[in-house]
Coordinates of C-alpha atoms in Angstrom, one line a residue:
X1 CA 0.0 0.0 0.0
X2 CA 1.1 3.5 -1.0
X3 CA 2.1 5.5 2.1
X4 CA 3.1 9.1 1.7
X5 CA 5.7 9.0 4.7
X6 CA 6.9 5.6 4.2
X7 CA 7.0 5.9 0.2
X8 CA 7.6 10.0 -0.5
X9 CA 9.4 10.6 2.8
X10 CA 7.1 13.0 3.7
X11 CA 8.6 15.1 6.9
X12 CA 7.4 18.4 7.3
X13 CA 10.0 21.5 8.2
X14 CA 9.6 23.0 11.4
X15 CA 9.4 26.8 10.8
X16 CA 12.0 27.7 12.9
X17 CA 14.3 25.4 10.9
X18 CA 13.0 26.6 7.7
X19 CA 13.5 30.4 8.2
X20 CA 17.4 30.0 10.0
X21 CA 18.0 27.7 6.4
X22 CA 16.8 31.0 4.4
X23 CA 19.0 33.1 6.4
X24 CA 21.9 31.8 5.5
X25 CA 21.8 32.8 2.0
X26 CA 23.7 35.7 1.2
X27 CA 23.4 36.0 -2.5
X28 CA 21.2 38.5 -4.4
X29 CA 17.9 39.0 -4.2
X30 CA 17.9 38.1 -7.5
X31 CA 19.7 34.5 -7.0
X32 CA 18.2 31.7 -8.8
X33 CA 16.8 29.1 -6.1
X34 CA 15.1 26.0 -6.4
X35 CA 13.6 23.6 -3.4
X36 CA 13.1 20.4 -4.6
X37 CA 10.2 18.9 -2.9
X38 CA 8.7 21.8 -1.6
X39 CA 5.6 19.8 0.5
X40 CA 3.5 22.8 1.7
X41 CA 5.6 25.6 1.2
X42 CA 7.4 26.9 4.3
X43 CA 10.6 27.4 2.8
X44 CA 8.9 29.4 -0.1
X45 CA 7.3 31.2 2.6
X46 CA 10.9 32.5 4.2
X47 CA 12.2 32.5 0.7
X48 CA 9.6 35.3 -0.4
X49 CA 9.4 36.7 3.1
X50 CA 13.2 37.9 2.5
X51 CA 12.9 39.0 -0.1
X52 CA 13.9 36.7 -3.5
X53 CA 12.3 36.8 -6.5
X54 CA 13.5 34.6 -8.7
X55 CA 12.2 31.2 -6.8
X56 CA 11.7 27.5 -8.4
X57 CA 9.8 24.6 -6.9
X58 CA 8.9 21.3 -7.3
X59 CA 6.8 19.1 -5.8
X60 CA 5.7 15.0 -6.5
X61 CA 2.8 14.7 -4.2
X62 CA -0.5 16.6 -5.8
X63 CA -2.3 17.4 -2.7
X64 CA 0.9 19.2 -1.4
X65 CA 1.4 20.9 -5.0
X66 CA -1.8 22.2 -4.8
X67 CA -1.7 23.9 -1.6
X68 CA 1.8 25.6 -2.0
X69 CA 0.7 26.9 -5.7
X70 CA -2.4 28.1 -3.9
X71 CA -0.4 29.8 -1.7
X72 CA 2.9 31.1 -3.8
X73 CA 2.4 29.7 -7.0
X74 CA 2.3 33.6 -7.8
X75 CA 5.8 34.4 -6.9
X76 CA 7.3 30.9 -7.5
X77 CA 7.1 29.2 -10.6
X78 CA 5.5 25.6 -8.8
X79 CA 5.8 22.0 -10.9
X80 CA 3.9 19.3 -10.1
X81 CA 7.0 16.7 -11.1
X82 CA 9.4 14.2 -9.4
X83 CA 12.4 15.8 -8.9
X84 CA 14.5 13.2 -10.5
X85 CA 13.6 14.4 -13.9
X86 CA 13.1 18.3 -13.4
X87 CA 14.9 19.8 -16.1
X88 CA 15.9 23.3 -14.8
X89 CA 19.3 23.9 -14.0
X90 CA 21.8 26.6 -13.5
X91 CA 21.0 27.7 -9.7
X92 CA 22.4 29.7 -7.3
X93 CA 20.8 27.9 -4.3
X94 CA 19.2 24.8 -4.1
X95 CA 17.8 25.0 -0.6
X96 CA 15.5 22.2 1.3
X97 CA 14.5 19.0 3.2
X98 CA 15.0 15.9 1.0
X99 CA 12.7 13.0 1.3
X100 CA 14.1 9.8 3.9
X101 CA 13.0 6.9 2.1
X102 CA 14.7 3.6 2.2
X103 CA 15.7 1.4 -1.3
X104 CA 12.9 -0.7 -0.4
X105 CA 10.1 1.9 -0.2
X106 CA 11.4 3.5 -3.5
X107 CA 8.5 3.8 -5.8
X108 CA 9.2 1.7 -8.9
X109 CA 9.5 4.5 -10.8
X110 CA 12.4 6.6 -9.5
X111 CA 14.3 2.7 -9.3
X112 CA 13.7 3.1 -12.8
X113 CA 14.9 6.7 -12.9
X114 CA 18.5 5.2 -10.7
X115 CA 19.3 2.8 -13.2
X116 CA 19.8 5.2 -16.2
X117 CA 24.0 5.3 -17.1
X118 CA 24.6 8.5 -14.9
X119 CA 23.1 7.2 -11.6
X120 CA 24.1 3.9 -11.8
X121 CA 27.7 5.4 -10.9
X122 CA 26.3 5.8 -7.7
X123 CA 23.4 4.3 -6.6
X124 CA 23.0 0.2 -4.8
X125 CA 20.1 -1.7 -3.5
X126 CA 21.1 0.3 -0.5
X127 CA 20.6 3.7 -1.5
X128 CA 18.3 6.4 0.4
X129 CA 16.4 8.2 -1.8
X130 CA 18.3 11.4 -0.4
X131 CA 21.5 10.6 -1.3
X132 CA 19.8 11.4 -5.1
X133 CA 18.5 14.8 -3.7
X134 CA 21.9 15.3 -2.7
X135 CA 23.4 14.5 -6.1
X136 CA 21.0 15.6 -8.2
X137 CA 20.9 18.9 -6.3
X138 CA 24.8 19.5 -6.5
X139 CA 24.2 18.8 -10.4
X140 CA 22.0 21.6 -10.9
X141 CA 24.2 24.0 -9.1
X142 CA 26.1 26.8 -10.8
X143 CA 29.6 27.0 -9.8
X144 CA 30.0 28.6 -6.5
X145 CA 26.1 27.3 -5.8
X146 CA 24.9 26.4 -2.3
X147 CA 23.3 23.6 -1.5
X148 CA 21.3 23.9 2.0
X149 CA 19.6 20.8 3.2
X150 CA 18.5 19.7 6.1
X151 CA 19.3 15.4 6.4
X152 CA 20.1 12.9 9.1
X153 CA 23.7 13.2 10.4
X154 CA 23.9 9.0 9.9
X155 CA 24.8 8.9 5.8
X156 CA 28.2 10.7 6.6
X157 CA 29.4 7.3 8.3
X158 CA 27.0 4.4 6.3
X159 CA 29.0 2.1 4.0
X160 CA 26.2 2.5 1.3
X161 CA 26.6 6.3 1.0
X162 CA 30.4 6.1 0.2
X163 CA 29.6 6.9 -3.4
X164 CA 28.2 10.2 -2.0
X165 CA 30.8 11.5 -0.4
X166 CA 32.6 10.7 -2.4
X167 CA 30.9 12.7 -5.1
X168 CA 30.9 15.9 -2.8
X169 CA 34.6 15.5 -2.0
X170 CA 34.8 15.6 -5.8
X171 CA 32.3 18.7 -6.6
X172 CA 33.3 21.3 -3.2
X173 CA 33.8 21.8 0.1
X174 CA 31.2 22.0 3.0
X175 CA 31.0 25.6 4.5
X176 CA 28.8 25.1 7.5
X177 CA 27.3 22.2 9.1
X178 CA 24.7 22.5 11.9
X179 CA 24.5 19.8 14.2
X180 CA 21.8 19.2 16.7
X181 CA 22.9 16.1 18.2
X182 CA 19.8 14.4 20.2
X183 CA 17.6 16.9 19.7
X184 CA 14.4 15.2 17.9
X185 CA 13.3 17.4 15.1
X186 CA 10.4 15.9 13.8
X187 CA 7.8 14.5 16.4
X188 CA 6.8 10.8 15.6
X189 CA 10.0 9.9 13.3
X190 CA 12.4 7.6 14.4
X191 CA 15.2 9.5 13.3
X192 CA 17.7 11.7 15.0
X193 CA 20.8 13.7 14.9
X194 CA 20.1 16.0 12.0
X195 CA 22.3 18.6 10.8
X196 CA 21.9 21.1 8.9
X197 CA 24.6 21.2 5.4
X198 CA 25.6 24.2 4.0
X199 CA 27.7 22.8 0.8
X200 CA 29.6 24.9 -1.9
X201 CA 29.9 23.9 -5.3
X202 CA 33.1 24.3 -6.5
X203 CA 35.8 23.2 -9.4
X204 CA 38.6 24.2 -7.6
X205 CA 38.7 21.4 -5.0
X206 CA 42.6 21.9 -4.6
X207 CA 42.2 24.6 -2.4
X208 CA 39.0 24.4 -0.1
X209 CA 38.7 25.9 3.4
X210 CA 37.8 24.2 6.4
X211 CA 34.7 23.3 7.4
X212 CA 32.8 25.2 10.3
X213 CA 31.1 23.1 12.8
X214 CA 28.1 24.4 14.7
X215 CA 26.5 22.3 17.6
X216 CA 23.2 23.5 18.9
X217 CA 21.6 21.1 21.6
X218 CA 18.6 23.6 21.2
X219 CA 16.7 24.5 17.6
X220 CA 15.2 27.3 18.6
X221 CA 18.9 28.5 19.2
X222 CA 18.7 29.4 15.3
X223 CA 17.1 32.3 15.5
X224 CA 20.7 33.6 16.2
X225 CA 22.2 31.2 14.0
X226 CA 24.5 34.0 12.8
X227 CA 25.8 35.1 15.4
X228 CA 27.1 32.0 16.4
X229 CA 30.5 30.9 16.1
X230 CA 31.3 27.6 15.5
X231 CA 34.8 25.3 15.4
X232 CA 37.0 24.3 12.2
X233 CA 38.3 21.2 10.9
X234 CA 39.4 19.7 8.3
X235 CA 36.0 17.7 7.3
X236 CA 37.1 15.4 5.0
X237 CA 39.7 13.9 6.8
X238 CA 37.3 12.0 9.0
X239 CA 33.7 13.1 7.6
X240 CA 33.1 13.5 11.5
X241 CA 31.6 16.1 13.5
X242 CA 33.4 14.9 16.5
X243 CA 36.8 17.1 17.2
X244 CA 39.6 15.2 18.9
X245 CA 41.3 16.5 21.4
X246 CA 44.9 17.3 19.9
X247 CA 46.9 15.7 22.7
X248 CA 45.6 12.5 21.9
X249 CA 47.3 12.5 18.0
X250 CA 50.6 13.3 19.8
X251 CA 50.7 9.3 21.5
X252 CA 52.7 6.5 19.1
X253 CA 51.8 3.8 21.3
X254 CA 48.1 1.8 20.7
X255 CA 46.7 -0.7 22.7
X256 CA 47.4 -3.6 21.0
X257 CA 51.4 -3.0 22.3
X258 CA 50.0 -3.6 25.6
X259 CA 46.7 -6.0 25.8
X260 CA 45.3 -8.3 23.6
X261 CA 41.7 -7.5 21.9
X262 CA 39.1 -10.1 21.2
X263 CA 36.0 -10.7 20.4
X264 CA 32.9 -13.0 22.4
X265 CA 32.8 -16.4 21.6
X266 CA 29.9 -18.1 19.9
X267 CA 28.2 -21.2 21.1
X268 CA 25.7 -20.7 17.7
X269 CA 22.5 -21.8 19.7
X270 CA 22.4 -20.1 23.1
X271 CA 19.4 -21.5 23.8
X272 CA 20.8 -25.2 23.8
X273 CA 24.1 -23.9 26.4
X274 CA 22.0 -21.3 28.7
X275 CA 21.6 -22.1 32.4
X276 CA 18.5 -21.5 33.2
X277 CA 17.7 -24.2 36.3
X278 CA 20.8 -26.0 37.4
X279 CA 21.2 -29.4 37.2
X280 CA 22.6 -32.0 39.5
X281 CA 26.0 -33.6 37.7
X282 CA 25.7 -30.8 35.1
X283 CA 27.0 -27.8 37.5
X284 CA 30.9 -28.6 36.2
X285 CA 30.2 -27.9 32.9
X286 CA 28.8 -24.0 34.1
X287 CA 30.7 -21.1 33.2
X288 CA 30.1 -17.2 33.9
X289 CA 29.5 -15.5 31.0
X290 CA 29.4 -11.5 30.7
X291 CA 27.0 -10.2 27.7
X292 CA 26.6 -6.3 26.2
X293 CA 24.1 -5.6 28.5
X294 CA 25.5 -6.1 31.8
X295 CA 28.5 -4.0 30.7
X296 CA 28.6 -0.8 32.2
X297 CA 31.2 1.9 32.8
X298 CA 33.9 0.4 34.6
X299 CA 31.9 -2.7 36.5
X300 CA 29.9 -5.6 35.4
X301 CA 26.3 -5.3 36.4
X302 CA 25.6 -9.0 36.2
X303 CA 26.4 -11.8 34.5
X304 CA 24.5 -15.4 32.9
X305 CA 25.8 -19.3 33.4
X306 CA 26.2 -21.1 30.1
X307 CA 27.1 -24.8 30.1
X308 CA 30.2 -25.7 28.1
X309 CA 30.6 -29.1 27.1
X310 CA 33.0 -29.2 24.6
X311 CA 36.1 -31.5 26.5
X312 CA 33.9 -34.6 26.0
X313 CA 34.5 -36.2 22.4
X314 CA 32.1 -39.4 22.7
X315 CA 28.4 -38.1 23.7
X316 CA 27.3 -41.7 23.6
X317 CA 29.7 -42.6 26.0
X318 CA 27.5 -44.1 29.2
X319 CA 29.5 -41.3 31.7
X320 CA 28.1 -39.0 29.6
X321 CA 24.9 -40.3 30.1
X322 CA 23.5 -37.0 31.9
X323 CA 24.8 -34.6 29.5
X324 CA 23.5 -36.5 26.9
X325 CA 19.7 -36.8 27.9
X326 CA 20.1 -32.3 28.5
X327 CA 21.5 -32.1 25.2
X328 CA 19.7 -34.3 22.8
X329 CA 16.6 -32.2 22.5
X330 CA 18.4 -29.9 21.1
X331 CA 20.6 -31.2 18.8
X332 CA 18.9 -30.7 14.9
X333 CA 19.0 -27.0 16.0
X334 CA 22.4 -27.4 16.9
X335 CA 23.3 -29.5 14.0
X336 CA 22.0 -26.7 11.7
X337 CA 24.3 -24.3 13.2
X338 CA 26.4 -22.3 10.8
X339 CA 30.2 -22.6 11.0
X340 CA 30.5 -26.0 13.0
X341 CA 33.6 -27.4 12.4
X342 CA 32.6 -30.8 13.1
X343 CA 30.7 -33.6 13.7
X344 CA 30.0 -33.0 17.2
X345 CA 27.2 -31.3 17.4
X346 CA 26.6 -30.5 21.1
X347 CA 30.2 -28.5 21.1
X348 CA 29.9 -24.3 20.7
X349 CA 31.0 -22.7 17.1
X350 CA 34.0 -21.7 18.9
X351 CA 37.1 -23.8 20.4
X352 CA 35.9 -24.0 23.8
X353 CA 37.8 -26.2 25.0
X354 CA 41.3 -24.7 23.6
X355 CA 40.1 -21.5 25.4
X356 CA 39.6 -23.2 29.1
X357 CA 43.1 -24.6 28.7
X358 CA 44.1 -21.6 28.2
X359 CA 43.3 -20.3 31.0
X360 CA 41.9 -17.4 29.6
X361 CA 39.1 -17.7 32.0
X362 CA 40.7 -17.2 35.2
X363 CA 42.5 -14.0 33.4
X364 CA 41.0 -10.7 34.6
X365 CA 39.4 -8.9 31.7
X366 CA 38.5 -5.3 30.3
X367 CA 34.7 -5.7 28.4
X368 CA 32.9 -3.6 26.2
X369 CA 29.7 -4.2 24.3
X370 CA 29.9 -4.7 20.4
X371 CA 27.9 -1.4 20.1
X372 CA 27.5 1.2 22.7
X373 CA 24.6 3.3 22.3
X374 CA 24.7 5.5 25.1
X375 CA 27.3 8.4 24.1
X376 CA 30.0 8.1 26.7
X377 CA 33.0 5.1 26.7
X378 CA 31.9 2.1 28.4
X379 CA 34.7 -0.4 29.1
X380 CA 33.7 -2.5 32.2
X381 CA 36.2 -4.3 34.8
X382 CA 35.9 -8.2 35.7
X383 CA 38.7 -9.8 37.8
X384 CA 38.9 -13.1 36.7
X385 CA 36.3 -16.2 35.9
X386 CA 34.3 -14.9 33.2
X387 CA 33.5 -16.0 29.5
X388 CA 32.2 -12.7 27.1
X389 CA 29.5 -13.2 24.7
X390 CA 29.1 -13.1 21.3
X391 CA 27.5 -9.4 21.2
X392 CA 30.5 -7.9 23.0
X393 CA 34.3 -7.4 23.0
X394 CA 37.3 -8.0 26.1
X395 CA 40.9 -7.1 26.6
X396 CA 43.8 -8.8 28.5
X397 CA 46.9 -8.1 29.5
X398 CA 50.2 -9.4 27.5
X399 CA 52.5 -11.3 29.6
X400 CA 55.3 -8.4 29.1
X401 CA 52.9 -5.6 30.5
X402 CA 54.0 -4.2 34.0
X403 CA 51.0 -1.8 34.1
X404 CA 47.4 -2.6 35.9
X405 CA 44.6 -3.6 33.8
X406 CA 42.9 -0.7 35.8
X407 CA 45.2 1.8 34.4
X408 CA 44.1 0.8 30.9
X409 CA 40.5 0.9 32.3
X410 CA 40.5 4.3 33.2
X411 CA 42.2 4.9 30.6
X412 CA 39.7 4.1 27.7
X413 CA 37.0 5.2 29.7
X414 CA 38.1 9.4 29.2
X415 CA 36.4 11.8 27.4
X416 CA 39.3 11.7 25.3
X417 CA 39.0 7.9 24.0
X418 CA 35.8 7.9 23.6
X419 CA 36.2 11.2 21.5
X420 CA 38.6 8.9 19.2
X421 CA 36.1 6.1 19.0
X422 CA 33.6 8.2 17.9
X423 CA 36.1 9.2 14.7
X424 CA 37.3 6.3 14.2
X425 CA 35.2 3.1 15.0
X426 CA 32.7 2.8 13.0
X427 CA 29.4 4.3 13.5
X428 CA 25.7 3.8 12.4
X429 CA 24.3 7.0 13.8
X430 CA 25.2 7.9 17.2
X431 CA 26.0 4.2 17.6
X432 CA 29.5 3.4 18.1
X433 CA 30.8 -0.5 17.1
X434 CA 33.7 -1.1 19.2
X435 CA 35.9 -4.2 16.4
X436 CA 39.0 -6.0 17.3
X437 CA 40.7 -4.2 14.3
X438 CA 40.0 -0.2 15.1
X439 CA 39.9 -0.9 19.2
X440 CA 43.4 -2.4 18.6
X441 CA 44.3 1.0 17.7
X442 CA 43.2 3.2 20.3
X443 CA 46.0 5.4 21.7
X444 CA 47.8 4.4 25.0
X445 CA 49.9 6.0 27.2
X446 CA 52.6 3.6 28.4
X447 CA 54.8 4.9 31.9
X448 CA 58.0 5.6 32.4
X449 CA 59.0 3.7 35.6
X450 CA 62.0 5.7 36.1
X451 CA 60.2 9.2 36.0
X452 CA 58.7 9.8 39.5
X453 CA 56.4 12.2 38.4
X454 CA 54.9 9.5 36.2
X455 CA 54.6 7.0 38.4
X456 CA 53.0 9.1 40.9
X457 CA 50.3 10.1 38.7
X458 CA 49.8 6.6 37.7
X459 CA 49.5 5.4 41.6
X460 CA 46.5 7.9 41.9
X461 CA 44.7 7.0 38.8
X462 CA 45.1 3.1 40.1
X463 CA 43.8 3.7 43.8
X464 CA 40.8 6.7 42.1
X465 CA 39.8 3.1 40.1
X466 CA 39.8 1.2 43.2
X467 CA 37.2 3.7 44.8
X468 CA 34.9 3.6 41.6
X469 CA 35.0 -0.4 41.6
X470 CA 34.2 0.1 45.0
X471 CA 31.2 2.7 44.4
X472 CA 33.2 5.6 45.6
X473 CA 32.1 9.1 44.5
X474 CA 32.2 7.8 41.2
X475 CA 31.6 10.8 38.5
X476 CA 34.3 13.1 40.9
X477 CA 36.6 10.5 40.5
X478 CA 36.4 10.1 36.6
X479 CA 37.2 13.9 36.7
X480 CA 39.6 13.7 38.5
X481 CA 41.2 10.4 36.4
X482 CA 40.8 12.9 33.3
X483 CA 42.9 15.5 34.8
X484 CA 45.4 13.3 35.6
X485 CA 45.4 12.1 32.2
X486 CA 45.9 15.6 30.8
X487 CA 48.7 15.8 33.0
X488 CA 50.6 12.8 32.1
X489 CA 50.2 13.7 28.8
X490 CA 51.5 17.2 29.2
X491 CA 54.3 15.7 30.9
X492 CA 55.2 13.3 27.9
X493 CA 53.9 14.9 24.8
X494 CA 54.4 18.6 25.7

């Protein structure tokens, strides 16, 4: 069933939104602007209201089309049309909110439209139908041509808008970007972290400036949205609105000199290993295992048993009589399991049993969730006897480290690590993935045991730890652990 939000990515401007967007604009009042998709009309509203005359606008949905012609059809010249195949070029300012409609919810028609030979340079069965606004918009830009939209923050990080980026990196420079960071724009939509992009078009890609970044926690902030001063940065070194603290690019060392980074094990069938009632002759196969959600900043808020059963090679051996009569109800779900390596159906994916002779169990551990959704760092402290789960990650110290796995935990749970993360792992919004390959990477600070100064510092962050584990004070503390960060780095990298 047709569905105008769903289908046409129907999302109506707030006003306040729509008037700061016109404001920006300083070109004549006889600039040649288009909106592409111009629902109702409340950018032709501001656009008229300030004073432009020479205003464009299309619209695909007829009910809207009607009402803005109705209402400024005699100042702007108003198509009813799709935008993919508007034929007017040659602006100065293509200004707007493009629809947010996923591949699937394309109409058939503009899939039609994206396979022609210019848009299937760019667009996959993954596309959003903004990232053609986008492109289409920058198209029928004149040189030195703003583009002003209003999108989601997410495309700047998503795998299947590479193509756009790297079209823009191509065509200009962005001039402005107005972030908003949690702050819901449209009631209802279950999207967040818009920004507003200011984008030049530009031939001369050689020599762009740097970008400057605006973050407004408040939209109604806009109505002095030029008076604000933002920071610069060198956008598209990162394509992040995140700014690093500098200090942090000074360290050489990264975590992987110093711990070892893997990733939760995967039994395939959780349902088959879970603990759920223990039972008698079963309770030596039970092993503690720590999942995403009972990670929290610095401590472990709980933990689940799962039964391990992977040193026995023979189920049908008679000692294995009580395992066997557990596991056999589960076994064509097990069987169907994808990556077992054998034959032996009630074992996990993984090598359990390698990994208990190990002795990685025993080891005390730093965990982190897979993907952390809730803005700050959270690396969580276990001292020993714990598994980690599939959906998360864990770090352990290499044989030929002298310092405290606590000093790595405070550590990676600063401002200034998560900061990094935020750049550099990847991202699907304001989601942060924490993978073996990027957390490997993280910068670490490793001390000099004959500088007293260093080993001072580090004696306070250990014992500051302690009383966090311990439910001390716990936000003064993590202050106080980031200042003393500052100052070890100060003392090494200044």
């Amino acid at each position: 069933m047709f569905n105008k939000i769903k289908n046409l990515g129907k999302a109506y401007t707030p006003d306040i939104i729509s008037k700061a967007m016109v404001s920006l604009i300083d070109k004549p009042k006889t600039a040649k602007i288009l909106e592409p998709g111009c629902g109702r009309g409340v950018f032709l509203k501001y656009l008229i209201e300030s004073g432009f005359k020479n205003i464009y606008a299309c619209e695909i949905d007829k009910e809207d089309y009607e009402i803005s012609n109705n209402l400024y059809g005699n100042v702007a010249k108003i198509e009813l049309k799709d935008y993919l195949i508007y034929d007017e070029t040659g602006f100065d300012v293509v200004i707007g909110n493009p629809p947010y409609v996923r591949w699937q919810n394309i109409t058939k028609e503009d899939k039609e439209i994206l396979k022609n030979d210019f848009w299937k340079k760019y667009s996959n069965g993954f596309w959003d139908l903004k990232y053609a606004f986008i492109i289409e918009s920058v198209e029928k830009l004149k040189e030195n041509g703003y583009l002003i939209f209003l999108v989601p923050s997410i495309w700047m990080q998503l795998t299947n808008a590479k193509s756009v980026r790297k079209y823009l990196e191509e065509h200009g420079y962005f001039k402005k970007i107005i972030y908003f960071g949690d702050a819901q724009i449209f009631k209802g939509m279950d999207i967040n972290s818009f920004i507003i992009m200011y984008y030049v078009k530009t031939s001369d890609i050689k020599n762009i400036p740097k970008t400057e970044i605006i973050e407004l926690d408040d939209p109604n902030k806009l109505e002095i949205i030029n008076k604000i001063k933002g920071r610069y940065k060198d956008f598209y070194k990162d394509w992040s609105l995140v700014f690093l603290n500098p200090d942090i690019e000074k360290i050489p060392y990264k975590l992987k000199d110093f711990l070892n980074v893997r990733v939760g094990y995967v039994s395939g069938y959780h349902e088959a290993f879970e603990v759920k009632n223990s039972i008698k002759d079963l309770d030596k196969y039970e092993y503690n295992f720590a999942k995403a959600k009972n990670c929290k900043r610095y401590v472990l808020d709980g933990y689940k048993k799962y039964y391990i059963f992977d040193e026995i090679e023979d189920i049908n051996d008679p000692r294995n009589n009580v395992v066997k009569t557990y596991i056999e109800k589960f076994k064509n779900k097990l069987l169907e399991r994808k990556g077992l390596k054998s034959d032996k159906w009630w074992k996990w994916v993984d090598n359990m049993k390698k990994e208990i002779e190990s002795g990685i169990y025993e080891k005390e551990k730093i965990i982190a969730p897979s993907r952390n959704y809730s803005g700050e760092s959270i690396f969580s402290y276990c001292d020993g006897k714990m598994f980690v789960g599939h959906d998360a990650i864990f770090l352990y110290k290499k044989d030929e480290t002298k310092e405290d796995l606590k000093y790595f935990l405070a550590w990676l749970n600063t401002k200034m690590v998560n900061e990094w993360c935020q750049v550099y792992e990847p991202k699907s919004g304001n989601v942060i993935r924490y993978v073996q390959g990027k957390t490997k990477m993280i910068p670490v600070i490793p001390i000099n045991w004959d500088n007293e100064e260093e080993v001072k510092i580090y004696n306070k962050i250990i014992k500051l730890v302690d009383m966090i584990l311990r439910n001390s004070n716990s936000k003064n503390n993590e202050v106080k652990i980031e200042n003393l960060f500052k100052q070890l780095i100060k003392i090494k990298y200044r």
